[in-house]
PDB file of C-alpha atoms and ligand atoms in Angstrom:
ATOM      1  CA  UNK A  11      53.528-169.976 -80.594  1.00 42.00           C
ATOM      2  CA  UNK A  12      55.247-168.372 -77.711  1.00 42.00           C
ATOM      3  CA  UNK A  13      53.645-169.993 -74.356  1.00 41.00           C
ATOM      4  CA  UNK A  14      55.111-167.987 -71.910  1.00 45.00           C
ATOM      5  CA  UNK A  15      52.592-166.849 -69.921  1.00 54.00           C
ATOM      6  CA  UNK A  16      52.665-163.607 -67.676  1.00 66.00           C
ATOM      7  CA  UNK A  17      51.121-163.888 -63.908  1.00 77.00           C
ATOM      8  CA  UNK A  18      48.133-161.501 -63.513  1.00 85.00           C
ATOM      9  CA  UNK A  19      48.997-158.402 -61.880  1.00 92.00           C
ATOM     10  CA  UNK A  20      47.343-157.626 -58.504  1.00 96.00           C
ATOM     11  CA  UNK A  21      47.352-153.968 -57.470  1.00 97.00           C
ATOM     12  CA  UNK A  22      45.632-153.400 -53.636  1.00 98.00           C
ATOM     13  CA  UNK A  23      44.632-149.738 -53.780  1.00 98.00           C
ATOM     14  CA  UNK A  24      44.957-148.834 -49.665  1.00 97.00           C
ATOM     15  CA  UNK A  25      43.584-145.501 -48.352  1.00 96.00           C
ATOM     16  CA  UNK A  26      40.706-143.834 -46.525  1.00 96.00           C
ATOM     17  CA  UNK A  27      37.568-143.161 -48.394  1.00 94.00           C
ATOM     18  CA  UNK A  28      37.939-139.898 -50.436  1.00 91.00           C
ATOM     19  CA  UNK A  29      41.586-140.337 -51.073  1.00 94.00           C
ATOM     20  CA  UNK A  30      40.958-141.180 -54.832  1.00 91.00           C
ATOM     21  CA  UNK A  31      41.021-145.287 -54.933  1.00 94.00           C
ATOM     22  CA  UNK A  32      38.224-145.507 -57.825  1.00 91.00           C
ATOM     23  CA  UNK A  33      39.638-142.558 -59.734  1.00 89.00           C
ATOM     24  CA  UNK A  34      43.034-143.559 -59.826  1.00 94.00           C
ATOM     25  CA  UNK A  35      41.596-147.087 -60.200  1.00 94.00           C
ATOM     26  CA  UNK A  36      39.566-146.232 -63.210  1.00 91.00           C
ATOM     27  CA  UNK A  37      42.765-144.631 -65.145  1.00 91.00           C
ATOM     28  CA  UNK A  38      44.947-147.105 -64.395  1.00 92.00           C
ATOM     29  CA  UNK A  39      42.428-150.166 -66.040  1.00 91.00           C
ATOM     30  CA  UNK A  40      42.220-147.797 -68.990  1.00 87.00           C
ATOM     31  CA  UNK A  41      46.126-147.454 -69.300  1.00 88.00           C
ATOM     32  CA  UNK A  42      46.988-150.365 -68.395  1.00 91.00           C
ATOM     33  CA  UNK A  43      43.834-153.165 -69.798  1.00 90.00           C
ATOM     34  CA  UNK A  44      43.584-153.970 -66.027  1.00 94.00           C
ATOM     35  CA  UNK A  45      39.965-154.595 -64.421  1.00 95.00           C
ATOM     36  CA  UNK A  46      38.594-152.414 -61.373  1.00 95.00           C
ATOM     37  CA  UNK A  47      36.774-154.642 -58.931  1.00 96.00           C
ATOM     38  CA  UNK A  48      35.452-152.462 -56.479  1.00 96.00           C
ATOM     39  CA  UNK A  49      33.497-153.788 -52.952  1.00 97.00           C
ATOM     40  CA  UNK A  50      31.294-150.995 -52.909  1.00 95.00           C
ATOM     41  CA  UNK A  51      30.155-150.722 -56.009  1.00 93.00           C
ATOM     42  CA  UNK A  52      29.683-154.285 -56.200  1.00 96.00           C
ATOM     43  CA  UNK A  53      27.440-154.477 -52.724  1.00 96.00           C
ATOM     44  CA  UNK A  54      25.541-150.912 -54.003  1.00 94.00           C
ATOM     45  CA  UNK A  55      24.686-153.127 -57.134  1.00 95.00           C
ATOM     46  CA  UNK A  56      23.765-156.002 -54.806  1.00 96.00           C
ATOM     47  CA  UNK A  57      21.859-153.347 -52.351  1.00 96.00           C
ATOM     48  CA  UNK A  58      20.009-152.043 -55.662  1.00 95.00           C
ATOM     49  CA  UNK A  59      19.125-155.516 -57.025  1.00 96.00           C
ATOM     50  CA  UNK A  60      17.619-156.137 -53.251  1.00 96.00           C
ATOM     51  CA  UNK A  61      19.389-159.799 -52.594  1.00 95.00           C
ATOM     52  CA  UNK A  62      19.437-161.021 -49.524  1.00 94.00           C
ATOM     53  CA  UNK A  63      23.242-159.915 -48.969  1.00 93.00           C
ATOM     54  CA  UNK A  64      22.210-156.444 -50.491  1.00 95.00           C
ATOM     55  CA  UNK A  65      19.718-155.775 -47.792  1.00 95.00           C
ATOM     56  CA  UNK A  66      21.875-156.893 -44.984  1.00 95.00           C
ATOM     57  CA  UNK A  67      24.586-154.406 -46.539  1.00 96.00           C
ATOM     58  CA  UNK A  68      22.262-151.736 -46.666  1.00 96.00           C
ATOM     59  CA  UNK A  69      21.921-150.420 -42.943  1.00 95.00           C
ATOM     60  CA  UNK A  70      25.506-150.768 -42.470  1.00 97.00           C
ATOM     61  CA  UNK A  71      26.604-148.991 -45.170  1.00 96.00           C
ATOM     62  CA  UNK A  72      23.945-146.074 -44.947  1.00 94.00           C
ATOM     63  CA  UNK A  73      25.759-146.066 -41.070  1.00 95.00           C
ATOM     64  CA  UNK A  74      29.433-145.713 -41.976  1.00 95.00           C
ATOM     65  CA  UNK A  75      30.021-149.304 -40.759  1.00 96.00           C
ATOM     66  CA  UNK A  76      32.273-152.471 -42.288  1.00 97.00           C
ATOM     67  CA  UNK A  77      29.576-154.910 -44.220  1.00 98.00           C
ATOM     68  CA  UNK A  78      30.688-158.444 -42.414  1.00 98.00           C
ATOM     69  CA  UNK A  79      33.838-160.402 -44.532  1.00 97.00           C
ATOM     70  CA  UNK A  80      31.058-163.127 -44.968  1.00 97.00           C
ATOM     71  CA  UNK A  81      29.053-161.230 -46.931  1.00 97.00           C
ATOM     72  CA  UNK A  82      31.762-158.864 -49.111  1.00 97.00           C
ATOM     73  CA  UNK A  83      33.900-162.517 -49.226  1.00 97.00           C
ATOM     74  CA  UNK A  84      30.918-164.365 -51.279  1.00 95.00           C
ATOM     75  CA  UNK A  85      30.688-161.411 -53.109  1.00 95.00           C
ATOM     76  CA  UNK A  86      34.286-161.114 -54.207  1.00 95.00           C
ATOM     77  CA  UNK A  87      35.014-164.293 -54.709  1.00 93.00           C
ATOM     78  CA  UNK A  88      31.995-164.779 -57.077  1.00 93.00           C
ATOM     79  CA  UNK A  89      33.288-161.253 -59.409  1.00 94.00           C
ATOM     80  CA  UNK A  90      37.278-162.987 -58.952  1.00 92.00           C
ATOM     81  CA  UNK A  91      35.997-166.250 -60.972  1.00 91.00           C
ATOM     82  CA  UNK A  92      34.751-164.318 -63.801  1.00 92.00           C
ATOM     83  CA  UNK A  93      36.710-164.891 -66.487  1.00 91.00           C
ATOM     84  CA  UNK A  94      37.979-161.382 -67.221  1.00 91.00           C
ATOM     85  CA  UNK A  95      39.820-160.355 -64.591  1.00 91.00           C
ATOM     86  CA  UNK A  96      42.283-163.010 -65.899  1.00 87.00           C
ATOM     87  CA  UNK A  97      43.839-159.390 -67.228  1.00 86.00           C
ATOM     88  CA  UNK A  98      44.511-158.669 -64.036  1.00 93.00           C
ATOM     89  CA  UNK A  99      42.903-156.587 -60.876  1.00 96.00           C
ATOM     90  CA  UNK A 100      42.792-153.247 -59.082  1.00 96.00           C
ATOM     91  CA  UNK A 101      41.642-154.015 -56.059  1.00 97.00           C
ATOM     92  CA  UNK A 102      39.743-150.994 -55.004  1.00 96.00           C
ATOM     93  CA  UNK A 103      38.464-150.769 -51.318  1.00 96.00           C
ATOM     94  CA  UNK A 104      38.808-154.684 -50.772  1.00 98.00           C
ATOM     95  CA  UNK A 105      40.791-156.141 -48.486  1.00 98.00           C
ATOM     96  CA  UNK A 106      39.486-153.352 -45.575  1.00 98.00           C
ATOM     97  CA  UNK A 107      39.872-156.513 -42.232  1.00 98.00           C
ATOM     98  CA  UNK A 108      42.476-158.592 -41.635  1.00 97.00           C
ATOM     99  CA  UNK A 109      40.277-161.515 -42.518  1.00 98.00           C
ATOM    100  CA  UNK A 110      39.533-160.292 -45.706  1.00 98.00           C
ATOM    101  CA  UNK A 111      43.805-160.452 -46.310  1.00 98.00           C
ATOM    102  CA  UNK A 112      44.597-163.459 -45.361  1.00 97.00           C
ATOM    103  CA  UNK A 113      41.330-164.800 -47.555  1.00 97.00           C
ATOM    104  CA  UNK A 114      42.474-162.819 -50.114  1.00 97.00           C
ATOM    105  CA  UNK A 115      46.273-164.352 -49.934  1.00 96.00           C
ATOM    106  CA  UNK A 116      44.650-167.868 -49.892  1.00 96.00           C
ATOM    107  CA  UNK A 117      42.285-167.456 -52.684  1.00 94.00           C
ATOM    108  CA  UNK A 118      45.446-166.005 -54.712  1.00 94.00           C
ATOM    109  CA  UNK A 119      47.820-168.900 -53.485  1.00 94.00           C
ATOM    110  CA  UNK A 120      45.226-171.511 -54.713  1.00 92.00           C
ATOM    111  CA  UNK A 121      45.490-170.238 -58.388  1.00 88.00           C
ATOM    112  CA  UNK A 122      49.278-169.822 -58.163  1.00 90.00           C
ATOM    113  CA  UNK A 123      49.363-165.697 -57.580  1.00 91.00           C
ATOM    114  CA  UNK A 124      50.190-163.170 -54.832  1.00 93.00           C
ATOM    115  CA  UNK A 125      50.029-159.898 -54.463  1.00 96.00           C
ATOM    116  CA  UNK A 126      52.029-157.506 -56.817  1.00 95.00           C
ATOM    117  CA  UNK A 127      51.532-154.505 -54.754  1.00 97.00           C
ATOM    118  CA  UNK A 128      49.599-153.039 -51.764  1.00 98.00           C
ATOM    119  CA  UNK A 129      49.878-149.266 -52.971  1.00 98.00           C
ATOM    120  CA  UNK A 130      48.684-146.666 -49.677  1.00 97.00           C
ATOM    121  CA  UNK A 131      47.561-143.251 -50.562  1.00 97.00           C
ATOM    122  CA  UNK A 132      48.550-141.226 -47.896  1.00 96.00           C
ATOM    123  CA  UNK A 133      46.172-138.354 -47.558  1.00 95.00           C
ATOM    124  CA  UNK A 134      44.951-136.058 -44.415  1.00 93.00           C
ATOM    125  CA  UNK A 135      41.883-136.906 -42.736  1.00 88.00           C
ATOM    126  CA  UNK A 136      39.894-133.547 -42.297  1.00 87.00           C
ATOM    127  CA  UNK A 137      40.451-132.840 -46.302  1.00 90.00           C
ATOM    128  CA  UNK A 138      38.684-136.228 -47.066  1.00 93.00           C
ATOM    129  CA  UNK A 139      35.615-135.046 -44.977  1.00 93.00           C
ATOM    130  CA  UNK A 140      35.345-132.617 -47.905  1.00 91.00           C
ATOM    131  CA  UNK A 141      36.560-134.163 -50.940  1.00 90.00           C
ATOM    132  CA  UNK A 142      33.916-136.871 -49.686  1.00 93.00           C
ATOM    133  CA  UNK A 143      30.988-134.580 -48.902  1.00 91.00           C
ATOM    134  CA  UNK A 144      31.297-132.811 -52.292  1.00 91.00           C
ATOM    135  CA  UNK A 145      31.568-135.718 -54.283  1.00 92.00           C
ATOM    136  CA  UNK A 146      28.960-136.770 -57.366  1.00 94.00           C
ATOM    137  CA  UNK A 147      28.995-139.078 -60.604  1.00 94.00           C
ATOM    138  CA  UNK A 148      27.189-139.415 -63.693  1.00 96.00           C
ATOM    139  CA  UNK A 149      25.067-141.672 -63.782  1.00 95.00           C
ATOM    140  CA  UNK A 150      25.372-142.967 -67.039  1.00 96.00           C
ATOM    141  CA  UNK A 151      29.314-143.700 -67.190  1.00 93.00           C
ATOM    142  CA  UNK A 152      30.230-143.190 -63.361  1.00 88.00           C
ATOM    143  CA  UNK A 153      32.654-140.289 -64.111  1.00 89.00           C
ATOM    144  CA  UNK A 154      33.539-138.714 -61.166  1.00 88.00           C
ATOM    145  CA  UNK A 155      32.815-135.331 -60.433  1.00 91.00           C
ATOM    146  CA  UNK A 156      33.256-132.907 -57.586  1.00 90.00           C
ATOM    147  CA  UNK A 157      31.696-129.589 -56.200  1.00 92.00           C
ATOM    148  CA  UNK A 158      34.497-127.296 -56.285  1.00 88.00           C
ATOM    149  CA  UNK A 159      37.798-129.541 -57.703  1.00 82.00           C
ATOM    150  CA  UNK A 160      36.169-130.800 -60.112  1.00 88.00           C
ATOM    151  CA  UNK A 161      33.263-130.048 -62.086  1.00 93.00           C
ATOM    152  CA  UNK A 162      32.155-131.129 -65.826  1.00 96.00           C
ATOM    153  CA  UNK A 163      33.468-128.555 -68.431  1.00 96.00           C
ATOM    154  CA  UNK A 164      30.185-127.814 -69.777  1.00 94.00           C
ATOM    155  CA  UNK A 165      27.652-127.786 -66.703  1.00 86.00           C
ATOM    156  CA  UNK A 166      24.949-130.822 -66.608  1.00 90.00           C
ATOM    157  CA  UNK A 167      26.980-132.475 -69.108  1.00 97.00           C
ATOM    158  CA  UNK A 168      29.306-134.851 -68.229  1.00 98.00           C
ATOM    159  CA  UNK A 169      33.137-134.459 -69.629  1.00 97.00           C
ATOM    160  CA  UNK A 170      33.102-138.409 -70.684  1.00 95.00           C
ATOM    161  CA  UNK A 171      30.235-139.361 -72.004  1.00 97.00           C
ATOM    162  CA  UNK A 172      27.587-136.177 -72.458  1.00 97.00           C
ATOM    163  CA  UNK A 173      24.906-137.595 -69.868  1.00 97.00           C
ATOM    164  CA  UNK A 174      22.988-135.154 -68.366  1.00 97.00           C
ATOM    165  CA  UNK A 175      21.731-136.736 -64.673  1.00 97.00           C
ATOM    166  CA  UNK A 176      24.238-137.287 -61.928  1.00 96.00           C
ATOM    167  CA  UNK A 177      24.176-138.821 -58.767  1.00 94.00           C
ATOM    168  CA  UNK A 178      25.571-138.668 -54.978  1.00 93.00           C
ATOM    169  CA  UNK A 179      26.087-141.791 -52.982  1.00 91.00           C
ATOM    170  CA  UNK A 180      23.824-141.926 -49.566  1.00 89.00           C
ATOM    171  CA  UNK A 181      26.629-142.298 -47.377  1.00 92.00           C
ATOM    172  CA  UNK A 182      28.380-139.348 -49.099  1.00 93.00           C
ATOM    173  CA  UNK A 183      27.676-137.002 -46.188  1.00 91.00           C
ATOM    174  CA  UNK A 184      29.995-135.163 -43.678  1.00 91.00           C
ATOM    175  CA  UNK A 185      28.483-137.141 -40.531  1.00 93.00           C
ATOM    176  CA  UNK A 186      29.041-140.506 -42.032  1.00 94.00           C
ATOM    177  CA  UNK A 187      32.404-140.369 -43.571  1.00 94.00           C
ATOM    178  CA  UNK A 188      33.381-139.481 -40.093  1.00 94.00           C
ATOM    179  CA  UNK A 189      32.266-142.729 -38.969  1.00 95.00           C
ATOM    180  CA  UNK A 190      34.015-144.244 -42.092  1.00 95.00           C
ATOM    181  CA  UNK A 191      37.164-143.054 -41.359  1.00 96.00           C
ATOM    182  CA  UNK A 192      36.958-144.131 -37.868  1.00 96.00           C
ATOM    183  CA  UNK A 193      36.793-147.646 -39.647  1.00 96.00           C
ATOM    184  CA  UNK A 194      38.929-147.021 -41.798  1.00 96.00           C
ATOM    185  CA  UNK A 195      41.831-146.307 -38.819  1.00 96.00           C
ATOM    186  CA  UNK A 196      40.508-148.918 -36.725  1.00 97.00           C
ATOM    187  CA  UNK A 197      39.898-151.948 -39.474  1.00 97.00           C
ATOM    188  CA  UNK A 198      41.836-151.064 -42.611  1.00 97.00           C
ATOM    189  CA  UNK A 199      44.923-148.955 -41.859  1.00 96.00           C
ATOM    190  CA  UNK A 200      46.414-151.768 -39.913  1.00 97.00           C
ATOM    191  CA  UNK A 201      46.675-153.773 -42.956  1.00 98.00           C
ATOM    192  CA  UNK A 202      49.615-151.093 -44.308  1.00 98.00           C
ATOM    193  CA  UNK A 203      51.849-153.223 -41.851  1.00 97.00           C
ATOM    194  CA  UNK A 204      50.800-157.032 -42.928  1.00 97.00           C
ATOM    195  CA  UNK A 205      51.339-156.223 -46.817  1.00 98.00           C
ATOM    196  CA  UNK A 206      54.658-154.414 -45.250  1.00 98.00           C
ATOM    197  CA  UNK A 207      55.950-157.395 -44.015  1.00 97.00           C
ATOM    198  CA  UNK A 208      54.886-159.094 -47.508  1.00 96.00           C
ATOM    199  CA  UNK A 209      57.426-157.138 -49.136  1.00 97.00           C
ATOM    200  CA  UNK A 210      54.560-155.773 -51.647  1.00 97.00           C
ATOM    201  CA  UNK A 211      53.903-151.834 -50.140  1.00 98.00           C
ATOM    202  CA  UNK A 212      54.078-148.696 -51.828  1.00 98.00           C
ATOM    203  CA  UNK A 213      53.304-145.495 -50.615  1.00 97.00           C
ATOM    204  CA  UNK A 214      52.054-142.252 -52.504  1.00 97.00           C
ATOM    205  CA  UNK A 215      51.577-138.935 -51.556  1.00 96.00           C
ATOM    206  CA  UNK A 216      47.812-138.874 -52.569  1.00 95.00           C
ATOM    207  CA  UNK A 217      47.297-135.370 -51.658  1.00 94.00           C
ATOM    208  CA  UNK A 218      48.713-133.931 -55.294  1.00 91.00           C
ATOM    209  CA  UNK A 219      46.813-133.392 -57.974  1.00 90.00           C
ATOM    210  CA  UNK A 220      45.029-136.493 -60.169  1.00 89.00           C
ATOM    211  CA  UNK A 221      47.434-136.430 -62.850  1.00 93.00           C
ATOM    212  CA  UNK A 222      50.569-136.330 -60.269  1.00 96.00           C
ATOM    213  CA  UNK A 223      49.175-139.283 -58.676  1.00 96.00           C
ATOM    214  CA  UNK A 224      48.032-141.641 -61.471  1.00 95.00           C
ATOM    215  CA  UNK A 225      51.804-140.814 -62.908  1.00 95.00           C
ATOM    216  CA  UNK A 226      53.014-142.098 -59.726  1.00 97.00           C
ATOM    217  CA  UNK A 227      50.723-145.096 -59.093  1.00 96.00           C
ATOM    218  CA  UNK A 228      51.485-145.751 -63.251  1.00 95.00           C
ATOM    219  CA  UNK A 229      55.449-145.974 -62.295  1.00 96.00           C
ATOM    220  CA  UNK A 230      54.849-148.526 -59.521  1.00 95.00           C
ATOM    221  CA  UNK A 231      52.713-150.695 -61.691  1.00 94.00           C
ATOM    222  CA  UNK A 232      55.133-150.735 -64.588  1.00 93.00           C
ATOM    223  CA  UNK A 233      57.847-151.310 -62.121  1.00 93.00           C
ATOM    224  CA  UNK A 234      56.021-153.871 -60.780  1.00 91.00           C
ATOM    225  CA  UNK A 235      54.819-155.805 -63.224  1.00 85.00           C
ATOM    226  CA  UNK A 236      58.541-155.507 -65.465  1.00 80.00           C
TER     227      UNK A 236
HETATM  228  P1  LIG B 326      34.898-145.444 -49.787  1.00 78.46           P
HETATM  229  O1  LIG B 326      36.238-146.024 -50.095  1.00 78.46           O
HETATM  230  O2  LIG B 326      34.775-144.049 -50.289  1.00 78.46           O
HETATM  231  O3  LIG B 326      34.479-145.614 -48.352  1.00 78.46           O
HETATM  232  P2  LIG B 326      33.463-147.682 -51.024  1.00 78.46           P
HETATM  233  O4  LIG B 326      32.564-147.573 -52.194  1.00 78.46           O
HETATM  234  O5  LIG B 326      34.720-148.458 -51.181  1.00 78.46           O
HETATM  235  O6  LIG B 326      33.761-146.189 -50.597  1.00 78.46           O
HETATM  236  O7  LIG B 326      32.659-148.334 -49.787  1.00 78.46           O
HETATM  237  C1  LIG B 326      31.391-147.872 -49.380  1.00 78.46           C
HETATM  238  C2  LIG B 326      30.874-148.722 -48.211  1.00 78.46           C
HETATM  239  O8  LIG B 326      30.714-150.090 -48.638  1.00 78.46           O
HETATM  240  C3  LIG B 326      31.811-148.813 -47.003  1.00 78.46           C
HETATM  241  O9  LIG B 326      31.650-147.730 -46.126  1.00 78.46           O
HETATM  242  C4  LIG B 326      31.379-150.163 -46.396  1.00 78.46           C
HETATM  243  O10 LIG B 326      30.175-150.033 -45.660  1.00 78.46           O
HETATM  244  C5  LIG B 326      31.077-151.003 -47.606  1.00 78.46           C
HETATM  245  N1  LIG B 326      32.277-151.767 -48.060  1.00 78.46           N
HETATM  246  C6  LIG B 326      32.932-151.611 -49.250  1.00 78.46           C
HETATM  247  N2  LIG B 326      33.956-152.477 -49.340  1.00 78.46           N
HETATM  248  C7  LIG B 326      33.952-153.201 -48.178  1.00 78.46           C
HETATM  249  C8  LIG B 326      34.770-154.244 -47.657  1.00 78.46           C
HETATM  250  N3  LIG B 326      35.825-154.718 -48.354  1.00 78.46           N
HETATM  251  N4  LIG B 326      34.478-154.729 -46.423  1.00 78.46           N
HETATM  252  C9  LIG B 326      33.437-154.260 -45.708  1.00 78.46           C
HETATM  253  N5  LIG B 326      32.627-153.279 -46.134  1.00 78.46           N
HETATM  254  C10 LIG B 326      32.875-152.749 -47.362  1.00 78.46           C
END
């Protein structure tokens, strides 16, 4: 038996919302057996189970704001001792604070990993107000979906899985991603300089179309995990 083993990869998927983290983030686990673990989706699962972190999530999210590290830290940590992202993790919308970095290079140091790479889609602001605003899923297999770039081949039906009832996220609105990209600049984009000074970030040109970019993003993970 050969007992070498490989190091999980960890991919950091950096950019503001609308620029395409959980789409690129859901090709790349399919191509590449790696596991998603998204913030948001995991506190809109805790906000629709009503827990007590849930409901202190709710008003900030609904607002555009940062949920505290306290809160998005339990949460992560708790999805990161789960046995199957042992595969290894896209990190999709986590770490958005500098605390959540340097808990994120501690909890990764204690088990023996690091970073692979801190990938930034670079993307303009006033196009994500309407990527954003336009945006729905289905609500059986989470498929994305959009108003005018992108909508299911055969209407009310979606491409993936044939479910017929979609859904739009509450903060999905032109007055709150406004707000969210404020955070985004003020919170998040600084962290393009600590994982630059790791060594670990990549940059794409996320304005391209979906295929352009996952071929991209799909080079820098083979590259980086070689
Ligand atoms: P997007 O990237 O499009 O903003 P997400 O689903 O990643 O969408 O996040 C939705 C909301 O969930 C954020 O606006 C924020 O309120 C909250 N959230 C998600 N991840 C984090 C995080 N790592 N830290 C703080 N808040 C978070």
């Amino acid at each position: 038996m050969n007992d070498t083993t490989t190091t999980p990869a960890v991919l950091i998927l950096l950019g503001p919302p609308g620029a395409g983290k959980g789409t690129q983030a859901r090709m790349l686990e399919e191509e590449f057996g790696l596991i998603q673990l998204s913030t948001g989706d995991l506190l809109r699962a805790a906000v629709a189970a009503g827990t007590p972190s849930g409901l202190a999530a709710k008003t900030v999210m609904e607002a555009g704001g940062l949920v505290s590290d306290e809160i998005v830290l339990a949460i992560l940590e708790d999805r990161m001792a789960a046995p199957d992202v042992k595969a290894g993790v896209i990190l999709d919308g986590f770490p958005r604070t500098d605390g959540q970095a340097a808990a994120l290079d501690g909890l990764l140091a204690r088990n023996g990993q690091k970073v692979s790479a801190a990938i930034s889609l670079e993307v303009d602001d006033e196009a994500m107000v309407g990527r954003v605003a336009g945006r729905f899923t289905c609500a059986n297999c989470g498929e994305g979906y959009h108003d005018t770039h992108k909508r299911p081949a055969k209407a009310d039906a979606c491409d993936k899985c044939g479910g017929t009832e979609f859904k739009r996220r509450a903060d999905d609105n032109a007055e709150t991603v406004r707000e969210r990209l404020k955070a985004y600049h003020a919170q998040t984009a600084p962290l393009i300089a600590h994982y630059r000074k790791m060594g670990v970030l990549e940059t794409v040109d996320a304005m391209g179309s979906i295929a352009g970019i996952a071929s991209a993003l799909g080079a820098i993970l083979r590259r980086v995990t070689a």
